[in-house]
């Protein structure tokens, strides 16, 4: 059970926080013991140490390296952890500042204020303030304190995390008991950011060319891409970052966006199914054949690799059907796939089930693949009775879901109510990372 929740990379992440804490612990205990008000000061320093470790960890976690993300259960999981680590770091850094002034409050307001706002010559403390101010600026929009921000603006604002990290290190290094630890963690954090922002756009991307644009229904296209050089290697269910360079596009030229590959790994061309969900996904519907795109990836650890021997239930809705299309196309090409799969394709009505014909054909030819269509307009929301009728052993299967957030929430609640353990349910939502 623990193996299902705890990924190998998690142990590495925990060690990055535990090691600095263990190193500083003896000096904190001594201070707490020997000095009046040492207890609060010790706690404040501890909050600072954990806060900075988490901040550096968050920077390291922002690295995007194909396959490395699998150690952490895939990029979406790693990034959701990154958000929580960043948030926790912010809270602890606040606690650090507040705790240090609180530890001397018994001596009066003036010493408490001087701890927080010393003379300007005591610059390490002012570096700490700079780091905190920058954190407020870039974390506020992440946690939507002032409503939702446009993704590209949010991304630009998030670049402030780099100077915030440098300022936090400049605050800590002159005051630290073990500066070597911070030099080491700081180098990893800054290295990760340099890779992601400076090196990866030129070294980490593959050149492709659009060879076909197939309109599936209004607002959804499937684009086929031919490698201009070395192709990427991937597994079914993985996703890539796609950057188009077609100057005729009204939006999103040179902008990277994540899209799941709908092709099978053995296919000649890469394929991505794209639904018009915003400015750039709307513009890309008219991308021209022959235009250049860059691909970065593959990322994700959605399915197939987990427990392939077990029977599987796939639930895909809307454009969230793409990882399953890739999986089904992959199975179609195999003589005897390891898993027995039942796919439920959830669509509003038959006209929106744009991959249904091809999936039906695969189901006819491949005995290990079953397909059931569920139409929301006719049948309402998915029910346990519907699942039971078409796939009686669904509770014993390993379950993979992908689709809009309301669909995932509904299905998760339903499955758990029916006694499916949460650890057997895997899902991906195509949302803000
Ligand atoms: C792992 C993953 C796989 C995906 N696979 C597919 C797919 O196969 N087909 C498909 O049509 N869509 C897929 N998406 C969603 C797709 O990335 C967004 O629809 C697209 O980036 C929207 O960009 P936009 O400029 O058109 O929309 P915007 O107007 O910028 O935003 C519309 C919505 O998309 C989100 N979004 C915007 N940019 C990004 C981004 N870079 N990363 C994550 N979310 C973003 C926004 O938060 C908002 O919810 C996937 C998303 C993720 C995270």
CSV table of C-alpha atoms and ligand atoms in Angstrom, one decimal:
chain,number,residue,atom,x,y,z
A,1,UNK,CA,0.0,0.0,0.0
A,2,UNK,CA,2.8,2.5,1.0
A,3,UNK,CA,4.5,1.7,-2.4
A,4,UNK,CA,1.4,3.0,-4.2
A,5,UNK,CA,1.4,6.3,-2.4
A,6,UNK,CA,5.1,6.9,-1.8
A,7,UNK,CA,7.2,7.2,-5.0
A,8,UNK,CA,11.0,6.7,-5.0
A,9,UNK,CA,11.5,10.4,-5.6
A,10,UNK,CA,9.5,11.3,-2.5
A,11,UNK,CA,12.3,9.8,-0.4
A,12,UNK,CA,14.8,12.1,-2.0
A,13,UNK,CA,12.6,15.1,-1.4
A,14,UNK,CA,12.1,14.2,2.2
A,15,UNK,CA,15.9,13.8,2.7
A,16,UNK,CA,16.5,17.3,1.3
A,17,UNK,CA,14.5,18.7,4.2
A,18,UNK,CA,15.5,16.3,6.9
A,19,UNK,CA,19.3,16.6,6.4
A,20,UNK,CA,19.5,20.4,7.0
A,21,UNK,CA,17.1,20.1,10.0
A,22,UNK,CA,19.2,17.3,11.6
A,23,UNK,CA,22.4,19.3,11.1
A,24,UNK,CA,21.0,22.4,12.8
A,25,UNK,CA,19.1,20.6,15.6
A,26,UNK,CA,22.0,20.4,18.1
A,27,UNK,CA,22.6,24.1,17.9
A,28,UNK,CA,18.9,24.9,18.2
A,29,UNK,CA,18.5,22.6,21.3
A,30,UNK,CA,21.5,24.3,22.9
A,31,UNK,CA,20.1,27.7,22.3
A,32,UNK,CA,16.6,26.7,23.5
A,33,UNK,CA,18.2,25.4,26.7
A,34,UNK,CA,20.7,28.1,27.5
A,35,UNK,CA,19.1,31.4,26.5
A,36,UNK,CA,16.1,33.1,27.9
A,37,UNK,CA,13.5,33.2,25.1
A,38,UNK,CA,15.7,30.6,23.3
A,39,UNK,CA,12.7,28.4,22.8
A,40,UNK,CA,10.8,30.8,20.5
A,41,UNK,CA,14.0,31.8,18.8
A,42,UNK,CA,14.9,28.2,18.2
A,43,UNK,CA,11.4,27.5,16.7
A,44,UNK,CA,11.8,30.6,14.5
A,45,UNK,CA,15.2,29.4,13.3
A,46,UNK,CA,13.8,25.9,12.7
A,47,UNK,CA,10.9,27.4,10.7
A,48,UNK,CA,13.5,29.4,8.6
A,49,UNK,CA,15.6,26.3,8.0
A,50,UNK,CA,12.6,24.2,6.9
A,51,UNK,CA,11.2,27.1,4.9
A,52,UNK,CA,14.4,27.7,3.0
A,53,UNK,CA,14.9,23.9,2.3
A,54,UNK,CA,11.3,23.8,0.9
A,55,UNK,CA,11.9,26.9,-1.2
A,56,UNK,CA,15.0,25.4,-2.7
A,57,UNK,CA,13.2,22.1,-3.1
A,58,UNK,CA,10.3,23.8,-5.0
A,59,UNK,CA,12.9,25.3,-7.3
A,60,UNK,CA,14.5,21.9,-7.9
A,61,UNK,CA,11.1,20.4,-8.5
A,62,UNK,CA,10.4,22.9,-11.3
A,63,UNK,CA,13.0,21.1,-13.5
A,64,UNK,CA,11.5,19.3,-16.5
A,65,UNK,CA,13.5,16.3,-17.5
A,66,UNK,CA,11.8,13.6,-19.5
A,67,UNK,CA,11.7,10.3,-17.5
A,68,UNK,CA,13.0,11.9,-14.3
A,69,UNK,CA,9.4,12.9,-13.5
A,70,UNK,CA,8.5,9.2,-13.4
A,71,UNK,CA,10.4,8.8,-10.2
A,72,UNK,CA,7.9,11.2,-8.7
A,73,UNK,CA,4.8,9.6,-10.3
A,74,UNK,CA,4.8,11.9,-13.3
A,75,UNK,CA,5.0,15.6,-13.9
A,76,UNK,CA,1.4,16.5,-12.9
A,77,UNK,CA,2.0,14.9,-9.5
A,78,UNK,CA,5.4,16.5,-9.1
A,79,UNK,CA,3.9,19.9,-9.9
A,80,UNK,CA,1.1,19.6,-7.6
A,81,UNK,CA,3.6,18.7,-4.9
A,82,UNK,CA,5.7,21.7,-6.1
A,83,UNK,CA,2.7,24.0,-5.4
A,84,UNK,CA,2.2,22.6,-1.9
A,85,UNK,CA,5.9,22.7,-1.1
A,86,UNK,CA,6.0,26.4,-2.3
A,87,UNK,CA,3.0,27.3,-0.2
A,88,UNK,CA,4.4,25.6,2.9
A,89,UNK,CA,7.7,27.3,2.4
A,90,UNK,CA,6.0,30.7,2.3
A,91,UNK,CA,4.1,30.0,5.5
A,92,UNK,CA,7.3,28.9,7.3
A,93,UNK,CA,9.2,31.9,6.1
A,94,UNK,CA,6.5,34.2,7.5
A,95,UNK,CA,6.6,32.2,10.8
A,96,UNK,CA,10.4,32.6,10.8
A,97,UNK,CA,10.2,36.4,10.7
A,98,UNK,CA,7.3,36.6,13.1
A,99,UNK,CA,8.9,34.1,15.6
A,100,UNK,CA,12.2,36.0,15.7
A,101,UNK,CA,10.6,39.2,16.7
A,102,UNK,CA,8.2,37.4,19.1
A,103,UNK,CA,11.2,35.8,20.9
A,104,UNK,CA,12.3,39.2,22.2
A,105,UNK,CA,8.9,40.8,22.7
A,106,UNK,CA,9.2,40.4,26.5
A,107,UNK,CA,12.0,43.0,26.3
A,108,UNK,CA,9.6,45.5,24.7
A,109,UNK,CA,8.4,46.7,21.3
A,110,UNK,CA,11.7,48.3,20.3
A,111,UNK,CA,13.9,45.2,20.4
A,112,UNK,CA,11.2,43.3,18.6
A,113,UNK,CA,11.1,45.9,15.8
A,114,UNK,CA,14.9,46.1,15.7
A,115,UNK,CA,15.1,42.3,15.1
A,116,UNK,CA,12.8,42.7,12.1
A,117,UNK,CA,14.1,46.1,10.8
A,118,UNK,CA,17.8,46.5,11.8
A,119,UNK,CA,20.1,49.2,10.4
A,120,UNK,CA,20.5,49.0,6.7
A,121,UNK,CA,24.1,47.9,7.1
A,122,UNK,CA,22.8,44.6,8.5
A,123,UNK,CA,22.0,43.6,4.9
A,124,UNK,CA,21.4,39.9,5.3
A,125,UNK,CA,18.1,40.7,7.1
A,126,UNK,CA,17.1,43.0,4.3
A,127,UNK,CA,17.8,40.3,1.8
A,128,UNK,CA,15.4,38.1,3.8
A,129,UNK,CA,12.7,40.8,3.4
A,130,UNK,CA,13.4,41.1,-0.3
A,131,UNK,CA,13.0,37.3,-0.7
A,132,UNK,CA,9.7,37.5,1.3
A,133,UNK,CA,8.3,40.4,-0.8
A,134,UNK,CA,9.2,38.6,-4.0
A,135,UNK,CA,7.5,35.4,-2.7
A,136,UNK,CA,4.3,37.4,-2.0
A,137,UNK,CA,4.4,38.8,-5.6
A,138,UNK,CA,4.7,35.5,-7.4
A,139,UNK,CA,2.9,33.2,-5.0
A,140,UNK,CA,-0.2,35.4,-4.6
A,141,UNK,CA,-1.5,34.7,-8.2
A,142,UNK,CA,-0.6,31.0,-7.9
A,143,UNK,CA,-3.0,30.6,-5.0
A,144,UNK,CA,-5.5,32.9,-6.6
A,145,UNK,CA,-5.6,35.3,-3.7
A,146,UNK,CA,-6.8,37.9,-6.2
A,147,UNK,CA,-8.7,35.7,-8.7
A,148,UNK,CA,-7.5,33.7,-11.7
A,149,UNK,CA,-4.6,35.0,-13.8
A,150,UNK,CA,-4.0,34.4,-17.5
A,151,UNK,CA,-1.6,31.4,-17.7
A,152,UNK,CA,1.1,33.2,-19.7
A,153,UNK,CA,1.1,36.2,-17.4
A,154,UNK,CA,1.3,33.9,-14.4
A,155,UNK,CA,4.3,32.1,-15.9
A,156,UNK,CA,6.1,35.4,-16.4
A,157,UNK,CA,5.4,36.5,-12.9
A,158,UNK,CA,6.6,33.2,-11.6
A,159,UNK,CA,10.0,34.0,-12.9
A,160,UNK,CA,10.4,36.2,-9.8
A,161,UNK,CA,11.0,32.9,-7.9
A,162,UNK,CA,14.6,32.9,-9.3
A,163,UNK,CA,15.6,36.3,-7.6
A,164,UNK,CA,13.6,35.3,-4.5
A,165,UNK,CA,15.7,32.2,-4.2
A,166,UNK,CA,18.9,34.1,-4.7
A,167,UNK,CA,17.8,36.7,-2.1
A,168,UNK,CA,16.9,33.9,0.4
A,169,UNK,CA,20.3,32.4,0.0
A,170,UNK,CA,22.0,35.8,0.4
A,171,UNK,CA,20.0,36.1,3.6
A,172,UNK,CA,21.0,32.7,4.9
A,173,UNK,CA,24.6,32.1,3.8
A,174,UNK,CA,26.3,34.8,6.0
A,175,UNK,CA,24.2,33.7,9.1
A,176,UNK,CA,24.2,29.9,8.6
A,177,UNK,CA,25.9,27.4,11.0
A,178,UNK,CA,26.5,25.0,8.0
A,179,UNK,CA,26.8,27.2,4.9
A,180,UNK,CA,28.0,24.2,2.8
A,181,UNK,CA,24.6,22.5,3.0
A,182,UNK,CA,23.0,25.7,1.6
A,183,UNK,CA,25.6,26.1,-1.1
A,184,UNK,CA,24.9,22.5,-2.2
A,185,UNK,CA,21.1,22.8,-2.1
A,186,UNK,CA,21.3,26.3,-3.6
A,187,UNK,CA,23.4,25.1,-6.5
A,188,UNK,CA,20.9,22.3,-7.2
A,189,UNK,CA,18.0,24.7,-7.1
A,190,UNK,CA,19.6,27.4,-9.3
A,191,UNK,CA,20.9,24.7,-11.7
A,192,UNK,CA,17.3,23.3,-12.1
A,193,UNK,CA,16.0,26.8,-12.9
A,194,UNK,CA,18.9,27.5,-15.4
A,195,UNK,CA,18.2,24.2,-17.2
A,196,UNK,CA,14.5,24.9,-17.4
A,197,UNK,CA,14.6,28.5,-18.5
A,198,UNK,CA,17.8,28.9,-20.4
A,199,UNK,CA,19.1,25.5,-21.6
A,200,UNK,CA,16.1,23.3,-22.1
A,201,UNK,CA,14.4,25.5,-24.9
A,202,UNK,CA,17.5,24.9,-27.1
A,203,UNK,CA,18.8,21.5,-25.8
A,204,UNK,CA,15.7,19.8,-24.6
A,205,UNK,CA,13.4,20.1,-27.6
A,206,UNK,CA,12.9,18.0,-30.8
A,207,UNK,CA,12.1,19.5,-34.2
A,208,UNK,CA,8.9,18.3,-35.9
A,209,UNK,CA,6.8,19.3,-38.9
A,210,UNK,CA,3.0,19.3,-39.2
A,211,UNK,CA,2.0,16.8,-41.9
A,212,UNK,CA,-1.7,16.5,-41.4
A,213,UNK,CA,-4.5,18.5,-39.6
A,214,UNK,CA,-7.6,16.4,-39.2
A,215,UNK,CA,-10.7,18.3,-38.0
A,216,UNK,CA,-12.6,15.7,-35.8
A,217,UNK,CA,-15.5,18.0,-34.9
A,218,UNK,CA,-15.9,21.7,-34.6
A,219,UNK,CA,-13.3,22.9,-32.2
A,220,UNK,CA,-11.2,19.7,-32.1
A,221,UNK,CA,-8.4,18.7,-34.4
A,222,UNK,CA,-5.9,15.9,-34.5
A,223,UNK,CA,-2.5,17.0,-35.7
A,224,UNK,CA,0.1,14.6,-37.1
A,225,UNK,CA,3.7,15.5,-36.8
A,226,UNK,CA,6.7,14.1,-38.6
A,227,UNK,CA,10.2,14.3,-37.0
A,228,UNK,CA,12.7,16.5,-38.8
A,229,UNK,CA,15.5,14.9,-36.9
A,230,UNK,CA,15.7,12.5,-34.0
A,231,UNK,CA,12.1,11.4,-32.9
A,232,UNK,CA,11.1,11.2,-29.2
A,233,UNK,CA,10.5,7.8,-27.6
A,234,UNK,CA,7.4,7.6,-25.5
A,235,UNK,CA,4.8,5.3,-24.0
A,236,UNK,CA,1.0,5.4,-24.4
A,237,UNK,CA,-0.6,7.9,-22.1
A,238,UNK,CA,2.4,10.3,-21.9
A,239,UNK,CA,2.2,14.0,-22.8
A,240,UNK,CA,4.5,16.5,-24.4
A,241,UNK,CA,5.0,20.3,-24.5
A,242,UNK,CA,4.2,21.5,-28.0
A,243,UNK,CA,5.5,24.9,-29.3
A,244,UNK,CA,4.1,25.9,-32.8
A,245,UNK,CA,6.1,28.3,-35.0
A,246,UNK,CA,3.5,29.0,-37.7
A,247,UNK,CA,3.4,32.8,-38.1
A,248,UNK,CA,-0.1,32.7,-39.6
A,249,UNK,CA,-1.5,31.7,-36.2
A,250,UNK,CA,-3.5,34.5,-34.5
A,251,UNK,CA,-2.2,33.4,-31.1
A,252,UNK,CA,0.3,31.2,-29.2
A,253,UNK,CA,3.2,31.3,-31.7
A,254,UNK,CA,6.4,30.2,-29.8
A,255,UNK,CA,4.2,29.4,-26.7
A,256,UNK,CA,4.6,25.9,-25.2
A,257,UNK,CA,1.4,24.0,-24.1
A,258,UNK,CA,1.0,20.5,-22.8
A,259,UNK,CA,-0.8,18.0,-25.0
A,260,UNK,CA,-1.2,14.2,-24.5
A,261,UNK,CA,0.0,12.1,-27.4
A,262,UNK,CA,-2.9,10.3,-29.0
A,263,UNK,CA,-0.7,8.1,-31.3
A,264,UNK,CA,0.7,4.7,-30.4
A,265,UNK,CA,4.4,4.6,-29.7
A,266,UNK,CA,4.9,2.4,-32.7
A,267,UNK,CA,3.1,4.9,-35.1
A,268,UNK,CA,5.1,6.6,-37.8
A,269,UNK,CA,3.9,10.1,-36.8
A,270,UNK,CA,3.3,11.7,-33.5
A,271,UNK,CA,-0.4,12.7,-33.0
A,272,UNK,CA,-2.1,15.1,-30.7
A,273,UNK,CA,-5.8,15.8,-30.3
A,274,UNK,CA,-6.4,19.4,-29.4
A,275,UNK,CA,-9.6,21.0,-28.2
A,276,UNK,CA,-10.3,24.7,-28.5
A,277,UNK,CA,-10.2,25.6,-24.8
A,278,UNK,CA,-8.6,29.1,-24.9
A,279,UNK,CA,-6.6,31.5,-27.1
A,280,UNK,CA,-3.7,29.3,-28.3
A,281,UNK,CA,-5.7,26.0,-28.5
A,282,UNK,CA,-8.3,27.9,-30.6
A,283,UNK,CA,-5.6,29.4,-32.9
A,284,UNK,CA,-3.8,26.0,-33.4
A,285,UNK,CA,-7.0,24.6,-35.0
A,286,UNK,CA,-5.8,26.3,-38.2
A,287,UNK,CA,-2.1,25.4,-38.0
A,288,UNK,CA,-0.7,25.0,-41.5
A,289,UNK,CA,0.7,21.8,-43.0
A,290,UNK,CA,4.5,22.0,-43.4
A,291,UNK,CA,4.9,24.4,-40.5
A,292,UNK,CA,7.5,23.8,-37.8
A,293,UNK,CA,6.8,22.8,-34.2
A,294,UNK,CA,9.0,21.9,-31.3
A,295,UNK,CA,8.3,19.0,-29.0
A,296,UNK,CA,9.6,18.6,-25.4
A,297,UNK,CA,9.1,15.4,-23.5
A,298,UNK,CA,7.7,12.9,-23.0
A,299,UNK,CA,6.3,13.4,-19.6
A,300,UNK,CA,3.8,11.7,-17.3
A,301,UNK,CA,3.4,8.3,-15.7
A,302,UNK,CA,-0.3,7.9,-16.2
A,303,UNK,CA,-0.9,4.3,-16.9
A,304,UNK,CA,0.3,1.1,-18.6
A,305,UNK,CA,3.5,0.9,-16.6
A,306,UNK,CA,1.6,0.4,-13.3
A,307,UNK,CA,0.4,-3.2,-12.7
A,308,UNK,CA,0.1,-4.0,-16.4
A,309,UNK,CA,-0.9,-7.6,-15.5
A,310,UNK,CA,-4.1,-6.4,-13.8
A,311,UNK,CA,-7.4,-5.9,-15.5
A,312,UNK,CA,-8.0,-2.3,-16.2
A,313,UNK,CA,-11.0,0.1,-16.4
A,314,UNK,CA,-10.5,3.3,-18.4
A,315,UNK,CA,-12.9,6.2,-18.1
A,316,UNK,CA,-12.3,9.0,-20.6
A,317,UNK,CA,-14.4,12.0,-21.2
A,318,UNK,CA,-14.2,15.0,-23.6
A,319,UNK,CA,-10.7,15.6,-24.9
A,320,UNK,CA,-9.6,13.5,-21.9
A,321,UNK,CA,-10.1,10.5,-24.2
A,322,UNK,CA,-6.7,11.2,-25.8
A,323,UNK,CA,-4.5,9.0,-23.5
A,324,UNK,CA,-6.9,6.2,-24.0
A,325,UNK,CA,-6.9,6.6,-27.7
A,326,UNK,CA,-3.1,6.2,-27.6
A,327,UNK,CA,-3.5,3.2,-25.3
A,328,UNK,CA,-6.1,1.6,-27.6
A,329,UNK,CA,-4.1,2.2,-30.7
A,330,UNK,CA,-1.1,0.7,-28.9
A,331,UNK,CA,-3.1,-2.4,-28.0
A,332,UNK,CA,-4.4,-2.7,-31.6
A,333,UNK,CA,-0.9,-3.2,-32.7
A,334,UNK,CA,0.0,-5.9,-30.2
A,335,UNK,CA,-0.7,-9.6,-30.6
A,336,UNK,CA,-1.5,-10.4,-27.0
A,337,UNK,CA,-1.5,-7.3,-24.8
A,338,UNK,CA,-0.8,-8.1,-21.1
A,339,UNK,CA,-3.9,-6.3,-19.7
A,340,UNK,CA,-7.6,-6.8,-20.3
A,341,UNK,CA,-9.0,-3.3,-20.7
A,342,UNK,CA,-12.6,-2.0,-20.7
A,343,UNK,CA,-12.9,1.6,-21.9
A,344,UNK,CA,-15.9,3.7,-21.0
A,345,UNK,CA,-16.1,6.7,-23.4
A,346,UNK,CA,-18.1,9.4,-21.8
A,347,UNK,CA,-19.5,12.0,-24.2
A,348,UNK,CA,-22.4,14.4,-24.3
A,349,UNK,CA,-23.9,12.9,-27.4
A,350,UNK,CA,-22.7,10.7,-30.3
A,351,UNK,CA,-21.5,13.7,-32.3
A,352,UNK,CA,-19.0,14.6,-29.5
A,353,UNK,CA,-17.7,11.1,-29.4
A,354,UNK,CA,-15.2,11.9,-32.1
A,355,UNK,CA,-12.9,8.9,-31.6
A,356,UNK,CA,-15.7,6.4,-31.2
A,357,UNK,CA,-15.6,4.8,-34.7
A,358,UNK,CA,-11.9,4.0,-34.6
A,359,UNK,CA,-12.2,2.7,-31.0
A,360,UNK,CA,-15.2,0.5,-32.0
A,361,UNK,CA,-13.0,-1.0,-34.8
A,362,UNK,CA,-10.2,-1.7,-32.3
A,363,UNK,CA,-12.7,-3.4,-29.9
A,364,UNK,CA,-13.9,-5.7,-32.7
A,365,UNK,CA,-10.4,-6.7,-33.7
A,366,UNK,CA,-8.7,-6.9,-30.3
A,367,UNK,CA,-10.4,-9.4,-27.9
A,368,UNK,CA,-8.6,-7.9,-24.8
A,369,UNK,CA,-10.2,-4.5,-25.5
A,370,UNK,CA,-13.8,-3.7,-24.7
A,371,UNK,CA,-15.6,-0.4,-25.4
A,372,UNK,CA,-18.8,1.1,-23.9
A,373,UNK,CA,-20.2,4.5,-24.9
A,374,UNK,CA,-21.9,6.5,-22.2
A,375,UNK,CA,-23.9,9.5,-23.5
A,376,UNK,CA,-24.6,12.2,-20.9
A,377,UNK,CA,-27.6,13.7,-22.7
A,378,UNK,CA,-29.4,10.4,-23.0
A,379,UNK,CA,-28.3,8.6,-19.9
A,380,UNK,CA,-27.5,11.4,-17.4
A,381,UNK,CA,-24.4,11.2,-15.2
A,382,UNK,CA,-22.6,7.9,-14.9
A,383,UNK,CA,-24.0,5.5,-12.3
A,384,UNK,CA,-22.7,2.4,-10.5
A,385,UNK,CA,-25.6,0.4,-12.1
A,386,UNK,CA,-24.3,1.4,-15.6
A,387,UNK,CA,-20.8,0.3,-14.7
A,388,UNK,CA,-22.0,-2.9,-13.1
A,389,UNK,CA,-24.1,-3.8,-16.2
A,390,UNK,CA,-21.3,-3.3,-18.7
A,391,UNK,CA,-18.3,-4.3,-16.6
A,392,UNK,CA,-19.4,-6.4,-13.6
A,393,UNK,CA,-15.9,-6.8,-12.1
A,394,UNK,CA,-15.1,-3.0,-12.3
A,395,UNK,CA,-14.4,-2.8,-8.5
A,396,UNK,CA,-11.5,-5.3,-8.8
A,397,UNK,CA,-9.9,-3.5,-11.7
A,398,UNK,CA,-7.1,-0.9,-11.7
A,399,UNK,CA,-8.9,2.3,-12.7
A,400,UNK,CA,-7.6,5.2,-14.9
A,401,UNK,CA,-9.6,8.3,-15.6
A,402,UNK,CA,-9.0,11.4,-17.6
A,403,UNK,CA,-11.4,14.3,-18.4
A,404,UNK,CA,-12.8,17.5,-17.1
A,405,UNK,CA,-12.6,18.1,-13.3
A,406,UNK,CA,-16.3,17.8,-12.6
A,407,UNK,CA,-16.4,14.4,-14.4
A,408,UNK,CA,-13.3,13.2,-12.4
A,409,UNK,CA,-14.8,14.4,-9.1
A,410,UNK,CA,-18.1,12.6,-9.8
A,411,UNK,CA,-16.5,9.4,-10.8
A,412,UNK,CA,-14.1,9.3,-7.9
A,413,UNK,CA,-16.9,9.9,-5.4
A,414,UNK,CA,-19.0,7.2,-7.1
A,415,UNK,CA,-16.2,4.6,-7.2
A,416,UNK,CA,-15.1,5.2,-3.6
A,417,UNK,CA,-18.7,5.0,-2.5
A,418,UNK,CA,-18.8,1.6,-4.3
A,419,UNK,CA,-15.8,0.4,-2.2
A,420,UNK,CA,-13.0,0.9,-4.7
A,421,UNK,CA,-9.9,1.8,-2.8
A,422,UNK,CA,-8.5,5.2,-3.6
A,423,UNK,CA,-5.1,3.7,-4.3
A,424,UNK,CA,-6.6,1.8,-7.3
A,425,UNK,CA,-7.8,5.0,-8.9
A,426,UNK,CA,-5.5,7.0,-11.1
A,427,UNK,CA,-6.5,10.2,-12.8
A,428,UNK,CA,-5.2,13.1,-14.8
A,429,UNK,CA,-7.0,16.4,-15.2
A,430,UNK,CA,-6.0,18.7,-18.1
A,431,UNK,CA,-5.7,21.8,-16.1
A,432,UNK,CA,-3.4,24.5,-14.9
A,433,UNK,CA,0.1,23.1,-13.9
B,1,LIG,C1,-1.0,16.9,-18.6
B,1,LIG,C2,-1.9,17.7,-19.6
B,1,LIG,C3,-2.3,17.1,-20.8
B,1,LIG,C4,-3.1,17.8,-21.6
B,1,LIG,N1,-3.5,17.1,-22.8
B,1,LIG,C5,-4.4,17.8,-23.6
B,1,LIG,C6,-4.8,17.1,-24.8
B,1,LIG,O1,-4.4,16.0,-25.2
B,1,LIG,N2,-5.7,17.8,-25.6
B,1,LIG,C7,-6.1,19.1,-25.3
B,1,LIG,O2,-6.9,19.7,-26.1
B,1,LIG,N3,-5.7,19.7,-24.2
B,1,LIG,C8,-4.8,19.1,-23.3
B,1,LIG,N4,-4.4,19.7,-22.2
B,1,LIG,C9,-4.9,21.1,-21.9
B,1,LIG,C10,-4.2,22.1,-22.7
B,1,LIG,O3,-2.8,22.1,-22.3
B,1,LIG,C11,-4.8,23.5,-22.5
B,1,LIG,O4,-6.1,23.4,-23.0
B,1,LIG,C12,-4.1,24.5,-23.3
B,1,LIG,O5,-2.8,24.7,-22.8
B,1,LIG,C13,-4.9,25.8,-23.2
B,1,LIG,O6,-4.1,26.9,-23.7
B,1,LIG,P1,-4.9,28.2,-24.2
B,1,LIG,O7,-3.9,29.3,-24.4
B,1,LIG,O8,-5.7,27.7,-25.4
B,1,LIG,O9,-5.9,28.5,-23.1
B,1,LIG,P2,-6.0,29.5,-21.9
B,1,LIG,O10,-7.0,30.5,-22.2
B,1,LIG,O11,-4.6,30.0,-21.6
B,1,LIG,O12,-6.4,28.6,-20.8
B,1,LIG,C14,-7.5,27.7,-20.9
B,1,LIG,C15,-7.3,26.6,-19.8
B,1,LIG,O13,-6.1,25.9,-20.0
B,1,LIG,C16,-5.2,26.0,-18.9
B,1,LIG,N5,-3.9,26.2,-19.4
B,1,LIG,C17,-3.4,27.1,-20.2
B,1,LIG,N6,-2.1,27.0,-20.6
B,1,LIG,C18,-1.7,25.9,-19.9
B,1,LIG,C19,-0.5,25.2,-19.8
B,1,LIG,N7,0.6,25.6,-20.4
B,1,LIG,N8,-0.4,24.1,-19.0
B,1,LIG,C20,-1.5,23.7,-18.4
B,1,LIG,N9,-2.7,24.3,-18.4
B,1,LIG,C21,-2.8,25.4,-19.2
B,1,LIG,C22,-5.7,27.2,-18.2
B,1,LIG,O14,-5.4,27.2,-16.8
B,1,LIG,C23,-7.2,27.2,-18.4
B,1,LIG,O15,-7.8,26.3,-17.5
B,1,LIG,C24,-3.6,19.1,-21.3
B,1,LIG,C25,-3.2,19.7,-20.1
B,1,LIG,C26,-2.3,19.0,-19.3
B,1,LIG,C27,-1.9,19.6,-18.0
